[in-house]
Amino acid sequence: MDVARIREDFPVLKRIINGHPLVYLDSACMSLKPLQVLAAMREYYEQYPACAGRSIHKLGEEASNAYSAARAKIADFINTAEPEECIWTRNATESLNMVASSVKLPKGSKIVTTTLEHHSGSLPFVERARRDGLKIEIIEAKDDGTFDIEDWKRVIDTNTSLISVVHSSNVTGTVAPMKEIVEIAHDRGALVMSDDAQYAPHHPLDVQDLDVDFSAISVHKMCGPTGVGVLYGKMDLLKSMDMFLVGGDTVADVRYVDGKIVPEYLPPPEKFEAGLQNYAGAIGAGAAADYLQSIGMHNIELHERNLLSFVLKSLKEMDNLTIFGTDDISIKTGLVAFMVSTVNTAHDVAGYLSDSYGVMLRSGAHCTHPYHYQMGIPPSKGTNRASVYLYNNRKDVEAFIEGLHALIEASS
Amino acid sequence: MLTSEILETAKQPEYVDLCADCAGGDAFIAAANQLASQGLIAKKFGKGGYRWHLVGAK
């Protein structure tokens, strides 16, 4: 993988921040965007900025074709059985809410989730349980972000209807044993909602091989535009779900019979895509999937793991620093959370590295307050998170480590 | 005051109406950096982290 060549695709990497070349280690929050994605979106706005699926003129036809092609590209990226199993959403959060709100769950059944979830992976299901009087049980992650598979066997019972589990944690980077969880869940008749917001951008994802029932993806984390997400669902489940949003584009017909308005809804994906869609965003998402696949997801995964090994080795050699998450690189996405003991809040670490070294990393509780509370860390103190992606190189890590050394010296 | 001291203070009941998103502190940091860029407050990094003070205050 030619990282120097890849970096040319990301103009922002040429920026100088506070006198230092930009070192971007916050891709777990927001990935940078390559020229290819920007060009695809610009082409839509410049050449065929029309309504897809509505207008039959030439521009409308081109928009429809590009919109459909983008869906097919995303479907190929995660290997769905058919493109129509991919629903465009605003982000993974909306995808998770769509399932939590609309999937049919038996009365009195139980939802299972974990302490490691992003708030977007737990709260929609907490609220669904509250709405319908369902039970909800929480599996506690181990301190290193891994799970004891026996906990899953114990907690998932035949009354469990749905599991919401983060595939790759946005704070510890640990990858959940998804195949085992799916096997246990399906054996007991439960559905599995996989939060792939952090997994899909960094690893090859095959939803059919994993046999998950639903998967949520945020395109902004995979080199695509903001405000675009995807919900994958098995077609029979999508068909059986209640409507989420209704209105234009969701209907085959709306009749007026005996003083009543009678809708006849379209099948998925249109069933879930009410109103004018983010065509440019979807086209950008398709371009992002093309871009990542042209480099190869296995190559990206390997590159990140090599960099992560270097990060972890460097951090472990430092005093006054606690690392969170497992050491096992084989079950880890390219990110590491840590805490510096000489600084009272993680925000100051991020502020110092940005101000003094041009290093961008995340601070706070990363929308995973329950895990931070479990670890005894108040969200206001928080942790720092450095995350790597395909465009990062060893120099980035060296600048980050140099900045950390200086920070610890200045704050001790 | 250190950032951590301000965040702790902001969580007290008397400031609950003033301080949005104080659980995580992100909003405070963003607001403080804006005030610093406007020259109203300043920060200096040292033992324990950043210390914030009003510009002109001792």
Short mmCIF file of C-alpha atoms in Angstrom, two decimals:
data_model
loop_
_atom_site.label_atom_id
_atom_site.label_comp_id
_atom_site.label_asym_id
_atom_site.label_seq_id
_atom_site.Cartn_x
_atom_site.Cartn_y
_atom_site.Cartn_z
CA MET A 1 0.00 0.00 0.00
CA ASP A 2 1.52 3.29 -1.15
CA VAL A 3 0.66 5.66 1.69
CA ALA A 4 2.63 8.55 0.16
CA ARG A 5 0.49 8.23 -2.96
CA ILE A 6 -2.71 7.94 -0.94
CA ARG A 7 -1.86 11.09 1.01
CA GLU A 8 -1.87 13.03 -2.27
CA ASP A 9 -5.59 12.31 -2.50
CA PHE A 10 -6.26 14.23 0.74
CA PRO A 11 -5.46 17.93 0.22
CA VAL A 12 -6.11 18.78 3.87
CA LEU A 13 -2.98 16.85 4.83
CA LYS A 14 -0.92 19.66 3.28
CA ARG A 15 -2.19 22.14 5.87
CA ILE A 16 0.16 23.68 8.43
CA ILE A 17 -1.43 24.01 11.87
CA ASN A 18 0.23 26.30 14.40
CA GLY A 19 3.49 26.01 12.47
CA HIS A 20 3.37 22.21 12.24
CA PRO A 21 2.27 19.90 9.43
CA LEU A 22 -1.21 18.60 10.21
CA VAL A 23 -1.22 15.26 12.01
CA TYR A 24 -4.74 13.94 11.86
CA LEU A 25 -5.45 11.19 14.40
CA ASP A 26 -9.20 11.66 14.79
CA SER A 27 -10.55 9.50 11.97
CA ALA A 28 -12.65 7.47 14.40
CA CYS A 29 -14.74 10.62 14.75
CA MET A 30 -14.51 11.93 11.20
CA SER A 31 -12.44 10.62 8.32
CA LEU A 32 -10.78 12.92 5.81
CA LYS A 33 -12.21 13.05 2.28
CA PRO A 34 -10.28 12.12 -0.86
CA LEU A 35 -10.45 14.13 -4.08
CA GLN A 36 -12.28 11.27 -5.77
CA VAL A 37 -15.25 11.59 -3.40
CA LEU A 38 -15.32 15.37 -3.71
CA ALA A 39 -15.22 15.05 -7.51
CA ALA A 40 -18.13 12.63 -7.61
CA MET A 41 -20.28 14.91 -5.50
CA ARG A 42 -19.24 17.96 -7.46
CA GLU A 43 -20.09 16.20 -10.72
CA TYR A 44 -23.62 15.60 -9.44
CA TYR A 45 -24.12 19.24 -8.52
CA GLU A 46 -22.48 20.53 -11.69
CA GLN A 47 -23.74 18.12 -14.32
CA TYR A 48 -27.02 16.49 -13.27
CA PRO A 49 -28.41 18.10 -10.07
CA ALA A 50 -31.87 16.64 -10.51
CA CYS A 51 -34.35 14.52 -8.57
CA ALA A 52 -33.66 10.81 -8.74
CA GLY A 53 -36.61 8.48 -9.16
CA ARG A 54 -39.06 11.30 -9.87
CA SER A 55 -38.13 13.34 -12.94
CA ILE A 56 -38.08 11.49 -16.24
CA HIS A 57 -35.99 14.05 -18.15
CA LYS A 58 -32.34 13.43 -19.07
CA LEU A 59 -30.86 14.94 -15.90
CA GLY A 60 -33.36 13.05 -13.79
CA GLU A 61 -32.39 9.83 -15.54
CA GLU A 62 -28.70 10.46 -14.89
CA ALA A 63 -29.38 11.26 -11.24
CA SER A 64 -31.48 8.10 -10.87
CA ASN A 65 -28.76 5.98 -12.44
CA ALA A 66 -26.03 7.45 -10.24
CA TYR A 67 -28.18 7.08 -7.13
CA SER A 68 -28.91 3.43 -7.89
CA ALA A 69 -25.28 2.76 -8.74
CA ALA A 70 -24.22 4.24 -5.40
CA ARG A 71 -26.53 1.87 -3.54
CA ALA A 72 -25.09 -1.06 -5.48
CA LYS A 73 -21.55 0.04 -4.59
CA ILE A 74 -22.36 0.15 -0.87
CA ALA A 75 -24.10 -3.23 -1.16
CA ASP A 76 -20.98 -4.65 -2.77
CA PHE A 77 -18.79 -3.02 -0.10
CA ILE A 78 -20.54 -4.96 2.69
CA ASN A 79 -21.66 -7.89 0.52
CA THR A 80 -25.43 -7.81 0.88
CA ALA A 81 -27.60 -10.32 -0.95
CA GLU A 82 -29.24 -7.51 -2.92
CA PRO A 83 -28.73 -3.72 -3.13
CA GLU A 84 -32.27 -3.10 -1.91
CA GLU A 85 -31.21 -4.35 1.53
CA CYS A 86 -29.28 -1.07 1.94
CA ILE A 87 -31.33 1.88 3.18
CA TRP A 88 -29.89 5.38 3.00
CA THR A 89 -30.02 7.18 6.33
CA ARG A 90 -28.36 10.27 7.79
CA ASN A 91 -25.87 8.29 9.86
CA ALA A 92 -25.45 5.10 11.89
CA THR A 93 -27.44 6.70 14.69
CA GLU A 94 -30.48 7.04 12.47
CA SER A 95 -29.97 3.46 11.23
CA LEU A 96 -29.97 2.20 14.82
CA ASN A 97 -33.02 4.29 15.68
CA MET A 98 -34.83 2.97 12.63
CA VAL A 99 -34.44 -0.60 13.80
CA ALA A 100 -35.14 0.21 17.44
CA SER A 101 -38.29 2.05 16.50
CA SER A 102 -39.68 -0.15 13.75
CA VAL A 103 -38.65 -3.78 14.14
CA LYS A 104 -41.41 -6.04 15.43
CA LEU A 105 -40.58 -7.47 18.86
CA PRO A 106 -42.89 -9.75 20.87
CA LYS A 107 -44.60 -8.31 23.95
CA GLY A 108 -42.70 -9.05 27.14
CA SER A 109 -39.53 -10.04 25.29
CA LYS A 110 -36.02 -8.91 26.18
CA ILE A 111 -33.47 -6.69 24.47
CA VAL A 112 -29.78 -7.23 25.25
CA THR A 113 -27.06 -4.64 24.88
CA THR A 114 -23.71 -3.81 26.53
CA THR A 115 -21.85 -1.20 28.56
CA LEU A 116 -19.46 -0.70 25.66
CA GLU A 117 -22.05 0.68 23.25
CA HIS A 118 -21.90 4.16 21.82
CA HIS A 119 -24.94 6.02 23.16
CA SER A 120 -26.43 5.59 19.69
CA GLY A 121 -26.26 1.82 20.09
CA SER A 122 -27.88 1.68 23.50
CA LEU A 123 -30.26 4.60 23.94
CA PRO A 124 -32.61 3.82 21.02
CA PHE A 125 -33.12 0.37 22.51
CA VAL A 126 -33.46 1.66 26.07
CA GLU A 127 -36.23 3.92 24.78
CA ARG A 128 -37.87 1.12 22.77
CA ALA A 129 -37.91 -1.05 25.89
CA ARG A 130 -39.44 1.81 27.87
CA ARG A 131 -42.03 2.50 25.13
CA ASP A 132 -43.26 -1.07 24.85
CA GLY A 133 -42.59 -2.32 28.36
CA LEU A 134 -39.89 -4.71 27.18
CA LYS A 135 -37.13 -6.01 29.39
CA ILE A 136 -33.58 -4.87 28.78
CA GLU A 137 -30.44 -6.52 30.10
CA ILE A 138 -26.93 -5.10 29.93
CA ILE A 139 -23.82 -7.20 29.42
CA GLU A 140 -20.78 -5.64 31.07
CA ALA A 141 -17.65 -5.49 28.95
CA LYS A 142 -14.40 -6.40 30.65
CA ASP A 143 -12.10 -3.49 31.50
CA ASP A 144 -10.04 -4.14 28.37
CA GLY A 145 -13.15 -3.87 26.20
CA THR A 146 -13.43 -7.58 25.44
CA PHE A 147 -16.39 -9.76 26.38
CA ASP A 148 -16.68 -13.06 28.18
CA ILE A 149 -18.60 -15.19 25.70
CA GLU A 150 -20.15 -17.05 28.66
CA ASP A 151 -21.96 -13.82 29.58
CA TRP A 152 -23.65 -13.84 26.19
CA LYS A 153 -24.67 -17.48 26.61
CA ARG A 154 -26.08 -16.72 30.05
CA VAL A 155 -27.93 -13.50 29.23
CA ILE A 156 -29.39 -14.36 25.81
CA ASP A 157 -32.31 -16.68 26.46
CA THR A 158 -35.27 -17.86 24.44
CA ASN A 159 -37.21 -14.77 25.55
CA THR A 160 -34.59 -12.48 24.00
CA SER A 161 -35.82 -10.85 20.83
CA LEU A 162 -32.98 -8.48 19.89
CA ILE A 163 -29.29 -7.87 20.57
CA SER A 164 -27.68 -4.49 19.92
CA VAL A 165 -23.92 -4.84 19.95
CA VAL A 166 -21.06 -2.66 18.80
CA HIS A 167 -18.86 -4.60 16.36
CA SER A 168 -15.82 -2.43 16.95
CA SER A 169 -15.74 -0.17 19.99
CA ASN A 170 -15.13 3.53 19.39
CA VAL A 171 -13.30 3.82 22.70
CA THR A 172 -11.34 0.62 23.24
CA GLY A 173 -11.13 -0.39 19.59
CA THR A 174 -11.90 -3.97 20.53
CA VAL A 175 -13.71 -6.09 17.96
CA ALA A 176 -16.61 -8.13 19.34
CA PRO A 177 -16.79 -11.85 18.51
CA MET A 178 -19.70 -11.17 16.19
CA LYS A 179 -19.98 -14.63 14.63
CA GLU A 180 -20.20 -16.29 18.03
CA ILE A 181 -22.71 -13.73 19.29
CA VAL A 182 -24.86 -14.17 16.18
CA GLU A 183 -24.75 -17.94 16.54
CA ILE A 184 -25.84 -17.78 20.19
CA ALA A 185 -28.56 -15.22 19.40
CA HIS A 186 -29.98 -17.11 16.43
CA ASP A 187 -29.90 -20.37 18.36
CA ARG A 188 -32.23 -18.73 20.86
CA GLY A 189 -34.36 -16.97 18.24
CA ALA A 190 -33.02 -13.42 18.72
CA LEU A 191 -32.12 -10.88 16.05
CA VAL A 192 -28.72 -9.15 15.99
CA MET A 193 -28.22 -5.46 15.28
CA SER A 194 -24.53 -4.83 14.63
CA ASP A 195 -23.21 -1.29 15.07
CA ASP A 196 -20.59 -1.21 12.32
CA ALA A 197 -19.89 2.52 12.42
CA GLN A 198 -16.30 1.88 13.50
CA TYR A 199 -15.87 -1.53 11.92
CA ALA A 200 -16.92 -0.97 8.32
CA PRO A 201 -14.35 1.76 7.50
CA HIS A 202 -11.41 -0.28 8.76
CA HIS A 203 -12.03 -3.98 8.09
CA PRO A 204 -13.52 -6.10 5.33
CA LEU A 205 -17.21 -6.44 6.26
CA ASP A 206 -19.33 -9.27 4.94
CA VAL A 207 -22.82 -9.09 6.43
CA GLN A 208 -23.88 -12.37 4.82
CA ASP A 209 -20.91 -14.26 6.19
CA LEU A 210 -21.48 -12.83 9.67
CA ASP A 211 -25.23 -13.47 9.27
CA VAL A 212 -26.13 -10.32 11.22
CA ASP A 213 -29.74 -9.27 10.79
CA PHE A 214 -29.04 -5.54 10.74
CA SER A 215 -25.93 -3.43 10.37
CA ALA A 216 -25.50 0.33 10.85
CA ILE A 217 -22.83 2.32 9.02
CA SER A 218 -21.77 5.97 9.08
CA VAL A 219 -20.33 7.05 5.75
CA HIS A 220 -18.47 10.05 7.18
CA LYS A 221 -16.10 7.64 8.94
CA MET A 222 -15.22 5.86 5.68
CA CYS A 223 -13.93 8.75 3.55
CA GLY A 224 -17.43 9.74 2.52
CA PRO A 225 -19.52 12.86 3.09
CA THR A 226 -21.18 13.88 6.32
CA GLY A 227 -24.88 13.30 6.88
CA VAL A 228 -24.99 9.94 5.12
CA GLY A 229 -25.45 6.55 6.71
CA VAL A 230 -26.64 3.12 5.72
CA LEU A 231 -28.90 0.60 7.36
CA TYR A 232 -28.43 -2.95 6.15
CA GLY A 233 -31.24 -5.35 6.93
CA LYS A 234 -32.21 -8.78 5.71
CA MET A 235 -34.97 -8.25 3.17
CA ASP A 236 -37.64 -10.29 4.95
CA LEU A 237 -37.04 -8.28 8.13
CA LEU A 238 -37.10 -4.96 6.30
CA LYS A 239 -40.39 -5.97 4.70
CA SER A 240 -41.92 -6.87 8.06
CA MET A 241 -40.82 -3.71 9.87
CA ASP A 242 -43.19 -0.88 10.64
CA MET A 243 -42.77 2.37 8.77
CA PHE A 244 -40.26 4.84 10.23
CA LEU A 245 -40.88 8.05 8.30
CA VAL A 246 -43.70 8.27 5.77
CA GLY A 247 -44.43 10.65 2.92
CA GLY A 248 -43.33 11.26 -0.63
CA ASP A 249 -41.37 8.49 -2.38
CA THR A 250 -42.50 5.81 0.11
CA VAL A 251 -45.73 5.01 -1.68
CA ALA A 252 -46.89 3.17 -4.77
CA ASP A 253 -50.23 4.93 -4.52
CA VAL A 254 -52.36 6.88 -2.10
CA ARG A 255 -56.02 6.42 -2.83
CA TYR A 256 -58.96 8.45 -1.63
CA VAL A 257 -61.77 6.04 -0.87
CA ASP A 258 -65.02 6.77 0.95
CA GLY A 259 -63.58 9.89 2.57
CA LYS A 260 -60.41 8.13 3.69
CA ILE A 261 -56.76 8.41 2.58
CA VAL A 262 -55.46 4.89 1.95
CA PRO A 263 -51.70 4.51 1.34
CA GLU A 264 -50.09 1.61 -0.47
CA TYR A 265 -46.44 1.59 0.50
CA LEU A 266 -43.49 0.55 -1.66
CA PRO A 267 -41.20 -2.31 -0.65
CA PRO A 268 -37.71 -1.63 0.79
CA PRO A 269 -35.62 0.41 0.29
CA GLU A 270 -38.11 3.11 -0.80
CA LYS A 271 -40.37 2.19 2.12
CA PHE A 272 -37.81 3.76 4.45
CA GLU A 273 -36.60 6.66 2.32
CA ALA A 274 -39.25 9.32 2.70
CA GLY A 275 -38.88 12.66 1.00
CA LEU A 276 -36.18 14.07 -1.22
CA GLN A 277 -32.96 12.21 -0.54
CA ASN A 278 -29.35 13.31 -0.16
CA TYR A 279 -28.41 12.30 -3.71
CA ALA A 280 -25.01 13.98 -3.67
CA GLY A 281 -24.27 12.34 -0.34
CA ALA A 282 -25.25 8.89 -1.60
CA ILE A 283 -23.16 9.36 -4.74
CA GLY A 284 -20.25 10.45 -2.54
CA ALA A 285 -20.79 7.35 -0.40
CA GLY A 286 -20.58 5.17 -3.48
CA ALA A 287 -17.37 6.93 -4.52
CA ALA A 288 -15.96 6.38 -1.02
CA ALA A 289 -16.74 2.66 -1.22
CA ASP A 290 -15.06 2.52 -4.64
CA TYR A 291 -12.04 4.38 -3.30
CA LEU A 292 -11.57 2.10 -0.29
CA GLN A 293 -12.08 -1.02 -2.38
CA SER A 294 -9.55 0.17 -4.95
CA ILE A 295 -6.97 0.17 -2.15
CA GLY A 296 -8.32 -2.99 -0.58
CA MET A 297 -9.88 -3.36 2.84
CA HIS A 298 -7.43 -6.10 3.82
CA ASN A 299 -4.55 -3.76 2.96
CA ILE A 300 -6.12 -0.95 4.99
CA GLU A 301 -6.66 -3.27 7.96
CA LEU A 302 -3.06 -4.47 7.82
CA HIS A 303 -1.67 -0.95 7.48
CA GLU A 304 -3.67 0.24 10.48
CA ARG A 305 -2.58 -2.69 12.59
CA ASN A 306 1.08 -2.02 11.78
CA LEU A 307 0.68 1.61 12.79
CA LEU A 308 -1.32 0.68 15.87
CA SER A 309 1.44 -1.71 17.00
CA PHE A 310 3.89 1.18 16.76
CA VAL A 311 1.53 3.48 18.69
CA LEU A 312 0.95 0.94 21.44
CA LYS A 313 4.65 0.11 21.77
CA SER A 314 5.52 3.80 22.03
CA LEU A 315 2.78 4.54 24.56
CA LYS A 316 3.71 1.57 26.72
CA GLU A 317 7.24 2.92 27.05
CA MET A 318 5.92 6.14 28.58
CA ASP A 319 5.37 6.84 32.27
CA ASN A 320 2.29 8.65 33.56
CA LEU A 321 0.04 7.08 30.96
CA THR A 322 -2.75 4.48 31.16
CA ILE A 323 -3.88 2.67 28.02
CA PHE A 324 -7.42 1.30 27.65
CA GLY A 325 -8.42 -1.66 25.53
CA THR A 326 -6.88 -4.97 24.76
CA ASP A 327 -3.27 -5.43 23.61
CA ASP A 328 -4.40 -8.06 21.14
CA ILE A 329 -4.00 -6.35 17.77
CA SER A 330 -5.85 -9.15 15.99
CA ILE A 331 -9.12 -8.06 17.65
CA LYS A 332 -8.57 -4.33 17.55
CA THR A 333 -9.44 -1.50 15.20
CA GLY A 334 -6.82 1.20 14.61
CA LEU A 335 -7.47 3.33 17.63
CA VAL A 336 -6.23 3.60 21.19
CA ALA A 337 -7.73 5.37 24.19
CA PHE A 338 -5.48 6.53 26.99
CA MET A 339 -5.26 8.82 29.99
CA VAL A 340 -2.34 11.03 31.03
CA SER A 341 -2.02 11.20 34.81
CA THR A 342 -0.19 14.54 34.92
CA VAL A 343 -3.07 16.39 33.25
CA ASN A 344 -6.41 16.71 35.02
CA THR A 345 -8.68 16.49 32.00
CA ALA A 346 -8.33 14.84 28.59
CA HIS A 347 -9.47 18.05 26.91
CA ASP A 348 -6.23 19.72 27.97
CA VAL A 349 -4.20 16.93 26.36
CA ALA A 350 -6.04 17.40 23.07
CA GLY A 351 -5.76 21.18 23.35
CA TYR A 352 -2.03 21.11 24.01
CA LEU A 353 -1.26 18.69 21.18
CA SER A 354 -3.31 20.77 18.75
CA ASP A 355 -1.91 24.12 19.91
CA SER A 356 1.73 23.05 20.15
CA TYR A 357 2.15 20.17 17.69
CA GLY A 358 -0.66 20.35 15.15
CA VAL A 359 -1.83 16.91 16.30
CA MET A 360 -5.59 16.36 16.18
CA LEU A 361 -7.00 13.76 18.50
CA ARG A 362 -10.19 13.30 20.43
CA SER A 363 -10.89 13.99 24.08
CA GLY A 364 -13.89 13.38 26.28
CA ALA A 365 -16.09 10.39 26.89
CA HIS A 366 -16.66 9.63 23.19
CA CYS A 367 -20.42 9.13 23.67
CA THR A 368 -19.64 6.10 25.80
CA HIS A 369 -20.41 7.44 29.28
CA PRO A 370 -21.48 4.05 30.71
CA TYR A 371 -18.07 2.52 29.91
CA HIS A 372 -16.28 5.51 31.43
CA TYR A 373 -18.40 5.28 34.57
CA GLN A 374 -17.70 1.53 34.67
CA MET A 375 -13.99 2.38 34.57
CA GLY A 376 -14.42 5.01 37.31
CA ILE A 377 -13.65 7.91 34.96
CA PRO A 378 -16.01 10.91 35.15
CA PRO A 379 -16.93 12.04 31.63
CA SER A 380 -15.60 15.55 32.40
CA LYS A 381 -12.17 14.04 32.99
CA GLY A 382 -12.54 11.73 30.03
CA THR A 383 -9.97 9.88 27.99
CA ASN A 384 -8.02 10.70 24.87
CA ARG A 385 -8.32 8.72 21.68
CA ALA A 386 -5.86 8.55 18.84
CA SER A 387 -7.12 6.83 15.72
CA VAL A 388 -5.28 5.96 12.53
CA TYR A 389 -6.53 5.41 9.00
CA LEU A 390 -5.18 4.61 5.57
CA TYR A 391 -3.58 8.06 5.11
CA ASN A 392 -1.60 8.06 8.35
CA ASN A 393 2.09 7.21 8.39
CA ARG A 394 4.87 6.57 10.86
CA LYS A 395 5.80 10.27 10.89
CA ASP A 396 2.33 11.09 12.21
CA VAL A 397 2.81 8.70 15.09
CA GLU A 398 6.29 10.06 15.83
CA ALA A 399 4.94 13.63 16.00
CA PHE A 400 2.14 12.48 18.30
CA ILE A 401 4.55 10.70 20.63
CA GLU A 402 6.96 13.64 20.64
CA GLY A 403 4.09 15.93 21.59
CA LEU A 404 2.99 13.60 24.38
CA HIS A 405 6.50 13.54 25.86
CA ALA A 406 6.61 17.33 25.84
CA LEU A 407 3.14 17.52 27.36
CA ILE A 408 4.00 15.21 30.23
CA GLU A 409 7.18 17.13 30.95
CA ALA A 410 5.36 20.48 30.88
CA SER A 411 2.52 19.28 33.09
CA SER A 412 4.51 17.35 35.71
CA MET B 1 -8.31 28.11 37.41
CA LEU B 2 -7.47 24.77 35.87
CA THR B 3 -9.81 23.41 33.21
CA SER B 4 -10.78 20.59 35.54
CA GLU B 5 -11.65 23.05 38.33
CA ILE B 6 -13.87 25.05 36.00
CA LEU B 7 -15.63 21.90 34.81
CA GLU B 8 -16.23 20.80 38.40
CA THR B 9 -17.56 24.25 39.30
CA ALA B 10 -19.80 24.31 36.23
CA LYS B 11 -21.50 21.11 37.37
CA GLN B 12 -22.69 22.72 40.60
CA PRO B 13 -26.47 23.26 40.84
CA GLU B 14 -26.26 27.05 40.67
CA TYR B 15 -24.78 26.88 37.15
CA VAL B 16 -27.07 24.24 35.75
CA ASP B 17 -28.99 26.76 33.62
CA LEU B 18 -25.79 28.28 32.26
CA CYS B 19 -23.80 25.22 31.40
CA ALA B 20 -24.97 23.01 28.57
CA ASP B 21 -23.18 19.70 27.93
CA CYS B 22 -21.21 19.99 31.15
CA ALA B 23 -21.09 16.22 31.71
CA GLY B 24 -18.47 15.88 29.01
CA GLY B 25 -17.01 19.39 29.02
CA ASP B 26 -16.76 19.63 25.22
CA ALA B 27 -19.04 22.66 25.02
CA PHE B 28 -17.10 24.50 27.72
CA ILE B 29 -13.78 23.98 25.96
CA ALA B 30 -15.23 25.16 22.66
CA ALA B 31 -16.69 28.27 24.30
CA ALA B 32 -13.51 29.02 26.25
CA ASN B 33 -11.39 28.75 23.12
CA GLN B 34 -13.72 31.21 21.39
CA LEU B 35 -13.35 33.67 24.25
CA ALA B 36 -9.58 33.20 24.10
CA SER B 37 -9.55 33.88 20.36
CA GLN B 38 -11.49 37.09 21.06
CA GLY B 39 -8.83 38.13 23.56
CA LEU B 40 -11.19 38.10 26.53
CA ILE B 41 -9.51 35.26 28.40
CA ALA B 42 -6.15 33.56 28.10
CA LYS B 43 -4.77 30.13 28.89
CA LYS B 44 -1.35 28.89 29.82
CA PHE B 45 -0.24 25.29 29.97
CA GLY B 46 1.57 24.10 33.07
CA LYS B 47 1.37 21.66 35.97
CA GLY B 48 -1.93 19.79 35.80
CA GLY B 49 -3.02 21.27 32.47
CA TYR B 50 -4.30 24.61 31.21
CA ARG B 51 -4.90 27.52 33.58
CA TRP B 52 -7.45 30.08 32.41
CA HIS B 53 -7.62 33.71 33.48
CA LEU B 54 -9.39 36.89 32.48
CA VAL B 55 -7.22 39.10 30.33
CA GLY B 56 -6.04 41.95 32.52
CA ALA B 57 -6.80 40.06 35.71
CA LYS B 58 -3.92 39.20 38.00
#
